[in-house]
Structures are given as C-alpha cells and as structure tokens.
Amino acid sequence: MPSPLAHNINAQLHKDAISPIVHAFFWTLVFQLLTPFAVLGLWTRAIVQLVFMKRGGDNEYAPSSSDNKKEQLAVFITGCDSGFGKETAIWAATAGYVVFAGCLFQESFDHFKHGPGTILPIQIDVTNNDSVAAAFRIVENLINDTSGNQKRVFHALINNAGIGRQGLVDWLDLADFQKVMDGKLARVFEMYFWSYMC
Amino acid sequence: VLTTTGRNSLCHLVCSTVNYFGVIRCCKAFIPLLKKQAQAGTHKGGRIITMTSMAGLVPGEYGFSTYCASKHAAQSLTESLRFELANFGIQVMTVNPSFHNTSIIDTVQPLKLWETLPSEVKVEYGEGK
C-alpha cells in the first residue's frame, strides 16, 4: 500500500494537462540519456564485427587439399558461362573445392579446360526441369563415387545463374504471352504475372 | 526464348523463369542431398547461396521492373528457405552485388526492345521531340 503522499502525487500527475507534459518530459529524458549509449553500443558492435571479419575466424569447412583424411568439399555453381559464376568457380577451385560448374552453353566448357584444381563443367539450363534433374544426377553420382581415395561431400549450391532485361511496364503487351509461350509455361507465368500486377 | 523476339512481356518471362524459377528448381533438386548428408552426419553445415543483386533489396529502379521483381522474388524465397532449413543446419544466404561490368549488363537489348515498339508508343515516350 503506497503512502498517502505518493498516492496524492500520483493523482496530481494523472490530471489532464499535467499528465502529457510529464509524459513528454520523462520520455525526452530517457531518450536523451539512452541515445548516446545506444549509439555507442551500435558502433562497438560494428567495430567488433569488422574485426572478426578481418580476422576471418576458424572456418571448419575450409577445404584442405593436403590433408587426405579430410573429405573433399564439392560445390555446384550455376551460370558459370561468364561473370560472377565463372570467377567464383575459378576461385573455389583454386581454394581447393571440387567445383561442378553449371554452364548453359557447351562452348563455355573451354574456360575450365586448363582450369585450376578440379573443375567439372556440367551443361545445365535452369529453366528446364529435366536439365536440372540430369545435372543433379551427375553431381550425385560423382559425390557417391567411392573409387577415389578421398570421400566427397556436397557442401554448397550457389544459385548464380541470372539474366538481366530492361524495359518499361507500359511497353508490355499481354497478348504476346499467348503467342510466345506454350501452355504449361503460360499458366505458370500467368500466376506470376497476376501476383506482379496486384 | 533467350533472343529478344517480342516485347517486354518476353523480358518478364525470361527474367522470372531464370532468376526466380531457376533458383527454385536448383534448390528443390539439391536440398534432398544436403538434408540427407546433414541427417546422416556425413557433412553438417551445407550451404545454399543465391546471387540476388542489389535489385533484390532496393525496390523500384526505373526500367528494371522485370529484373527487380524477379530478384525480389528470389530474395524472399531465399530468406524463407533460411528459416525452413535452419533445423538441418543448412545455411542459406544471399549475395547482393551491385552493377559490375559482367555480361549481364546488356546495353543492346533495351535498344532492340525500343525498335519493336509501335510508333504511337514511341511518340508518347518522346520520339521526334
């Protein structure tokens, strides 16, 4: 039970006009006092994260080609024909990963003919279910292949394949959908189109 | 399909089939393998990395509606997948580079698209001014 004095003060504070002023004063004080601490905290966190990023830390999944007891780590990268995909494939192979380089075009296989480390180019069209399934089977078979002296595990899938198209929405003609697409794709895309337009 | 034969509708189709449905297809194909390895204990800590560009984070770039929409879709997909696969210890992440001088930067394609537009649309968008 609060004392009569505290009760009285509380009653005064909750009267109109006084109440919002006290409310504003209280929260102003709180925010003014806490903001520097919050800013300090955020800066400290950012600096600590930067330090950790610079140091790199222990990556238990870093590949080591010298250690034969450790398993080989395989990565699958889509869109290795050019750009980031190609660069990533070459980097990963240099770092010691077994790289399955998914290329849309057979001609891109030449990039990896004399490539560093183990790069295995695979033809894949990510817009085609059968092509993706076939690429997966190749990867699975090579991973389950126990003829080598080192065990292989599948470490990462890198969805890199992408395409850039430009143009204004106003220039779009829905009738073209019917002409261009076969039935199945049209239905899939119709759904996408509606979700986009809504 | 990959050549610019029609109008922007084709761009929408191509962009989303590659950038969004392509990601779904590959993820669906490879997730069983990663899950199996995680559950068998042969390899914990598999990863799925999706290249969604800055267009997956920054909304509304002029003239990039197709690319932006498909990359936003891929971004959300990957972020949902992150929570769905967390129990298996599979890390799912996105990489968001901005524009770099790779072959995805196609300066010819918008010009080709412009050529296919009807003349009244061209006039609306400032031809002959």
Coordinates of C-alpha atoms in Angstrom, one line a residue:
Chain A
M1 CA 0.0 0.0 0.0
P2 CA 1.6 3.3 -1.1
S3 CA 1.7 6.2 1.4
P4 CA -0.9 8.9 1.2
L5 CA 1.7 11.4 -0.1
A6 CA 2.8 9.1 -3.0
H7 CA -0.9 8.5 -3.7
N8 CA -1.5 12.2 -3.8
I9 CA 1.4 12.9 -6.2
N10 CA 0.3 10.1 -8.5
A11 CA -3.2 11.5 -8.6
Q12 CA -1.8 15.0 -9.5
L13 CA 0.4 13.6 -12.2
H14 CA -2.5 11.9 -13.9
K15 CA -4.6 15.0 -14.2
D16 CA -5.2 16.5 -17.6
A17 CA -2.6 18.9 -18.9
I18 CA 0.0 17.8 -16.3
S19 CA -0.1 14.2 -17.5
P20 CA 1.0 14.7 -21.1
I21 CA 3.7 17.2 -20.1
V22 CA 5.2 14.9 -17.5
H23 CA 4.9 12.0 -20.1
A24 CA 6.8 14.1 -22.7
F25 CA 9.4 15.2 -20.1
F26 CA 10.0 11.7 -18.9
W27 CA 10.5 10.2 -22.3
T28 CA 12.6 13.1 -23.5
L29 CA 14.9 12.5 -20.6
V30 CA 15.0 8.7 -21.2
F31 CA 15.8 9.1 -24.9
Q32 CA 18.4 11.8 -24.4
L33 CA 20.2 9.8 -21.8
L34 CA 19.9 6.4 -23.6
T35 CA 20.7 7.5 -27.2
P36 CA 24.4 8.0 -26.6
F37 CA 24.6 4.6 -25.0
A38 CA 22.7 3.1 -27.9
V39 CA 24.9 4.8 -30.5
L40 CA 28.0 3.7 -28.5
G41 CA 26.6 0.1 -28.5
L42 CA 25.9 0.0 -32.2
W43 CA 29.3 1.4 -33.0
T44 CA 31.0 -1.1 -30.7
R45 CA 29.1 -3.9 -32.3
A46 CA 30.0 -2.7 -35.8
I47 CA 33.7 -2.4 -34.9
V48 CA 33.8 -5.9 -33.3
Q49 CA 32.1 -7.4 -36.3
L50 CA 34.6 -5.7 -38.6
V51 CA 37.5 -7.0 -36.6
F52 CA 36.1 -10.5 -36.7
M53 CA 35.5 -10.2 -40.4
K54 CA 39.1 -9.1 -40.9
R55 CA 40.5 -11.9 -38.8
G56 CA 38.4 -14.4 -40.7
G57 CA 37.9 -16.8 -37.8
D58 CA 38.2 -20.6 -37.9
N59 CA 36.3 -22.0 -40.9
E60 CA 35.8 -25.6 -40.1
Y61 CA 34.7 -26.2 -43.7
A62 CA 37.7 -24.7 -45.4
P63 CA 39.0 -27.2 -47.9
S64 CA 42.4 -28.7 -47.4
S65 CA 43.9 -30.5 -50.4
S66 CA 47.0 -31.6 -48.4
D67 CA 45.1 -33.5 -45.8
N68 CA 44.0 -36.7 -47.3
K69 CA 42.0 -37.9 -44.3
K70 CA 39.6 -35.0 -44.7
E71 CA 36.7 -35.3 -47.2
Q72 CA 36.7 -33.2 -50.3
L73 CA 34.1 -30.5 -50.4
A74 CA 32.1 -30.2 -53.6
V75 CA 30.2 -27.1 -54.7
F76 CA 27.8 -26.7 -57.5
I77 CA 27.6 -23.3 -59.2
T78 CA 25.0 -22.4 -61.8
G79 CA 25.7 -19.9 -64.6
C80 CA 29.4 -20.4 -64.9
D81 CA 29.4 -19.2 -68.6
S82 CA 30.6 -15.7 -67.6
G83 CA 30.8 -13.0 -64.9
F84 CA 30.5 -13.9 -61.3
G85 CA 29.8 -17.5 -61.9
K86 CA 33.0 -18.1 -63.8
E87 CA 35.1 -16.1 -61.4
T88 CA 33.5 -17.9 -58.4
A89 CA 34.2 -21.3 -60.0
I90 CA 37.8 -20.5 -60.6
W91 CA 38.2 -19.0 -57.1
A92 CA 36.6 -22.1 -55.5
A93 CA 38.8 -24.5 -57.5
T94 CA 41.9 -22.5 -56.5
A95 CA 40.8 -22.7 -52.9
G96 CA 40.6 -26.5 -53.1
Y97 CA 36.9 -27.2 -53.6
V98 CA 35.7 -29.7 -56.1
V99 CA 33.7 -27.4 -58.4
F100 CA 30.8 -28.5 -60.5
A101 CA 30.5 -25.6 -62.9
G102 CA 27.0 -25.5 -64.4
C103 CA 27.1 -23.8 -67.8
L104 CA 24.3 -23.1 -70.2
F105 CA 26.4 -23.4 -73.3
Q106 CA 28.8 -26.2 -74.2
E107 CA 31.2 -23.7 -75.5
S108 CA 31.8 -22.3 -72.0
F109 CA 33.4 -25.7 -71.0
D110 CA 36.6 -24.4 -72.7
H111 CA 37.1 -21.8 -69.9
F112 CA 37.7 -24.7 -67.4
K113 CA 39.8 -27.0 -69.7
H114 CA 43.1 -26.0 -68.1
G115 CA 41.4 -24.5 -65.1
P116 CA 43.0 -24.6 -61.6
G117 CA 42.2 -27.6 -59.4
T118 CA 39.2 -29.7 -60.0
I119 CA 36.5 -28.1 -62.2
L120 CA 33.9 -30.3 -63.8
P121 CA 31.7 -28.4 -66.2
I122 CA 28.1 -29.6 -66.5
Q123 CA 25.6 -28.5 -69.0
I124 CA 22.5 -27.1 -67.2
D125 CA 19.5 -25.0 -68.3
V126 CA 17.9 -23.8 -65.0
T127 CA 14.6 -23.2 -66.9
N128 CA 14.3 -26.8 -67.7
N129 CA 13.3 -29.4 -65.1
D130 CA 14.9 -32.3 -66.9
S131 CA 18.1 -30.5 -67.4
V132 CA 18.3 -29.6 -63.7
A133 CA 17.5 -33.2 -62.8
A134 CA 20.2 -34.5 -65.2
A135 CA 22.8 -32.2 -63.7
F136 CA 21.8 -33.3 -60.2
R137 CA 22.2 -36.9 -61.1
I138 CA 25.7 -36.2 -62.5
V139 CA 26.7 -34.4 -59.3
E140 CA 25.1 -37.1 -57.1
N141 CA 27.0 -39.9 -59.0
L142 CA 30.3 -38.1 -58.7
I143 CA 29.8 -37.5 -55.0
N144 CA 28.8 -41.1 -54.3
D145 CA 31.7 -42.3 -56.4
T146 CA 34.0 -44.0 -53.9
S147 CA 36.7 -45.0 -56.3
G148 CA 38.9 -42.0 -55.3
N149 CA 41.0 -42.1 -52.2
Q150 CA 39.1 -39.2 -50.7
K151 CA 35.5 -39.1 -49.7
R152 CA 33.4 -36.3 -51.3
V153 CA 30.6 -34.4 -49.7
F154 CA 28.3 -31.9 -51.2
H155 CA 29.0 -28.6 -49.5
A156 CA 27.2 -25.8 -51.3
L157 CA 24.8 -24.9 -54.0
I158 CA 25.4 -21.5 -55.5
N159 CA 22.4 -20.1 -57.4
N160 CA 24.2 -17.7 -59.6
A161 CA 22.5 -18.1 -63.0
G162 CA 20.6 -14.9 -63.8
I163 CA 19.6 -12.7 -66.7
G164 CA 19.0 -9.0 -67.0
R165 CA 16.2 -7.5 -69.0
Q166 CA 15.2 -3.9 -69.2
G167 CA 12.1 -2.1 -70.4
L168 CA 9.1 -0.1 -69.0
V169 CA 6.0 -1.9 -67.7
D170 CA 3.9 0.3 -70.1
W171 CA 5.6 -1.3 -73.1
L172 CA 4.2 -4.7 -72.1
D173 CA 1.6 -6.4 -74.2
L174 CA -0.2 -9.3 -72.5
A175 CA -1.3 -10.8 -75.9
D176 CA 2.3 -11.6 -76.6
F177 CA 2.2 -14.1 -73.7
Q178 CA -0.2 -16.3 -75.7
K179 CA 1.9 -16.2 -78.8
V180 CA 5.2 -16.8 -77.2
M181 CA 4.6 -19.4 -74.6
D182 CA 3.4 -23.0 -74.7
G183 CA 0.6 -23.9 -72.5
K184 CA 2.3 -25.1 -69.4
L185 CA 4.7 -22.2 -69.1
A186 CA 1.9 -19.8 -69.9
R187 CA -0.1 -21.0 -66.8
V188 CA 2.9 -20.7 -64.6
F189 CA 3.6 -17.3 -65.9
E190 CA 0.1 -16.1 -65.7
M191 CA 0.2 -16.7 -62.0
Y192 CA 3.4 -14.8 -61.7
F193 CA 2.0 -12.0 -63.8
W194 CA -1.1 -11.6 -61.7
S195 CA 0.9 -11.6 -58.5
Y196 CA 3.1 -9.0 -60.0
M197 CA 0.2 -6.8 -61.2
C198 CA -1.8 -7.0 -57.9
Chain B
V1 CA 13.4 -17.9 -76.0
L2 CA 16.5 -16.0 -75.0
T3 CA 16.6 -13.8 -78.0
T4 CA 14.7 -10.6 -77.9
T5 CA 11.9 -11.5 -80.3
G6 CA 8.9 -9.7 -78.8
R7 CA 8.0 -7.0 -76.4
N8 CA 8.6 -6.5 -72.7
S9 CA 6.4 -9.5 -71.8
L10 CA 9.1 -11.7 -73.0
C11 CA 11.5 -9.9 -70.7
H12 CA 9.3 -10.7 -67.8
L13 CA 9.1 -14.3 -68.8
V14 CA 12.8 -14.7 -69.3
C15 CA 13.8 -12.8 -66.2
S16 CA 11.5 -14.7 -63.8
T17 CA 12.0 -18.1 -65.4
V18 CA 15.7 -17.8 -65.0
N19 CA 16.1 -15.6 -61.9
Y20 CA 13.3 -17.0 -59.8
F21 CA 12.0 -20.3 -61.1
G22 CA 15.6 -21.4 -61.9
V23 CA 16.5 -20.8 -58.3
I24 CA 13.5 -22.8 -57.1
R25 CA 14.4 -25.7 -59.5
C26 CA 18.0 -25.9 -58.4
C27 CA 17.1 -25.6 -54.7
K28 CA 14.5 -28.3 -55.0
A29 CA 16.9 -30.6 -56.8
F30 CA 19.8 -30.2 -54.3
I31 CA 18.1 -29.8 -51.0
P32 CA 17.4 -33.6 -50.6
L33 CA 21.1 -34.2 -51.0
L34 CA 22.1 -31.6 -48.4
K35 CA 19.4 -32.8 -46.0
K36 CA 20.5 -36.4 -46.4
Q37 CA 24.1 -35.5 -45.6
A38 CA 23.0 -33.5 -42.6
Q39 CA 20.9 -36.3 -41.2
A40 CA 23.4 -39.0 -41.9
G41 CA 26.0 -36.8 -40.2
T42 CA 28.4 -37.1 -43.1
H43 CA 28.5 -33.4 -43.7
K44 CA 26.9 -30.8 -41.4
G45 CA 26.8 -27.2 -42.4
G46 CA 25.9 -27.3 -46.1
R47 CA 25.1 -24.1 -47.8
I48 CA 22.8 -22.6 -50.4
I49 CA 24.0 -19.3 -51.8
T50 CA 21.8 -17.3 -54.1
M51 CA 23.1 -14.4 -56.1
T52 CA 20.4 -11.8 -55.8
S53 CA 21.7 -8.5 -56.9
M54 CA 21.1 -5.2 -55.1
A55 CA 17.9 -5.2 -57.2
G56 CA 16.7 -7.8 -54.7
L57 CA 17.0 -5.3 -51.9
V58 CA 16.4 -1.9 -53.4
P59 CA 12.9 -1.5 -54.8
G60 CA 11.8 0.4 -57.9
E61 CA 14.6 1.1 -60.4
Y62 CA 13.5 2.8 -63.5
G63 CA 13.1 0.5 -66.4
F64 CA 14.3 -2.5 -64.4
S65 CA 10.8 -3.7 -63.3
T66 CA 11.3 -7.2 -64.7
Y67 CA 14.7 -7.7 -63.2
C68 CA 13.8 -6.1 -59.9
A69 CA 10.7 -8.2 -59.5
S70 CA 12.4 -11.4 -60.2
K71 CA 15.3 -10.7 -57.9
H72 CA 13.0 -9.6 -55.1
A73 CA 11.1 -12.9 -55.5
A74 CA 14.4 -14.8 -55.3
Q75 CA 15.4 -12.8 -52.3
S76 CA 12.2 -13.5 -50.4
L77 CA 12.4 -17.2 -51.4
T78 CA 16.0 -17.5 -50.1
E79 CA 15.1 -15.7 -46.8
S80 CA 12.2 -18.1 -46.2
L81 CA 14.3 -21.0 -47.1
R82 CA 16.9 -19.9 -44.5
F83 CA 14.3 -20.4 -41.7
E84 CA 13.0 -23.6 -43.2
L85 CA 16.4 -25.3 -43.4
A86 CA 17.8 -23.9 -40.2
N87 CA 16.8 -27.1 -38.3
F88 CA 19.0 -29.2 -40.6
G89 CA 22.0 -26.9 -40.0
I90 CA 22.0 -25.8 -43.7
Q91 CA 23.0 -22.2 -44.0
V92 CA 21.1 -20.3 -46.7
M93 CA 22.4 -16.9 -47.7
T94 CA 22.1 -14.2 -50.4
V95 CA 24.9 -12.3 -52.1
N96 CA 23.9 -8.8 -53.3
P97 CA 26.4 -7.3 -55.6
S98 CA 25.6 -4.0 -57.3
F99 CA 26.2 -3.5 -61.0
H100 CA 29.6 -4.8 -62.2
N101 CA 30.9 -5.0 -65.7
T102 CA 29.8 -8.5 -66.5
S103 CA 27.8 -9.8 -69.4
I104 CA 24.5 -9.4 -67.5
I105 CA 24.8 -5.7 -68.4
D106 CA 23.3 -5.6 -71.8
T107 CA 23.1 -2.2 -73.4
V108 CA 21.9 -3.5 -76.8
Q109 CA 18.7 -5.2 -75.5
P110 CA 16.8 -2.1 -74.5
L111 CA 17.6 -0.5 -77.9
K112 CA 16.3 -3.7 -79.6
L113 CA 13.1 -3.6 -77.5
W114 CA 12.6 0.1 -78.4
E115 CA 12.8 -0.8 -82.1
T116 CA 9.9 -3.3 -81.6
L117 CA 7.6 -0.7 -80.1
P118 CA 4.7 0.6 -82.2
S119 CA 5.2 4.2 -83.4
E120 CA 2.5 5.7 -81.3
V121 CA 4.1 4.4 -78.1
K122 CA 7.5 5.7 -79.4
V123 CA 5.9 9.2 -79.8
E124 CA 4.4 9.0 -76.3
Y125 CA 7.9 8.3 -74.9
G126 CA 9.5 11.3 -76.7
E127 CA 10.4 10.2 -80.2
G128 CA 10.7 13.1 -82.6
K129 CA 10.9 15.8 -79.9

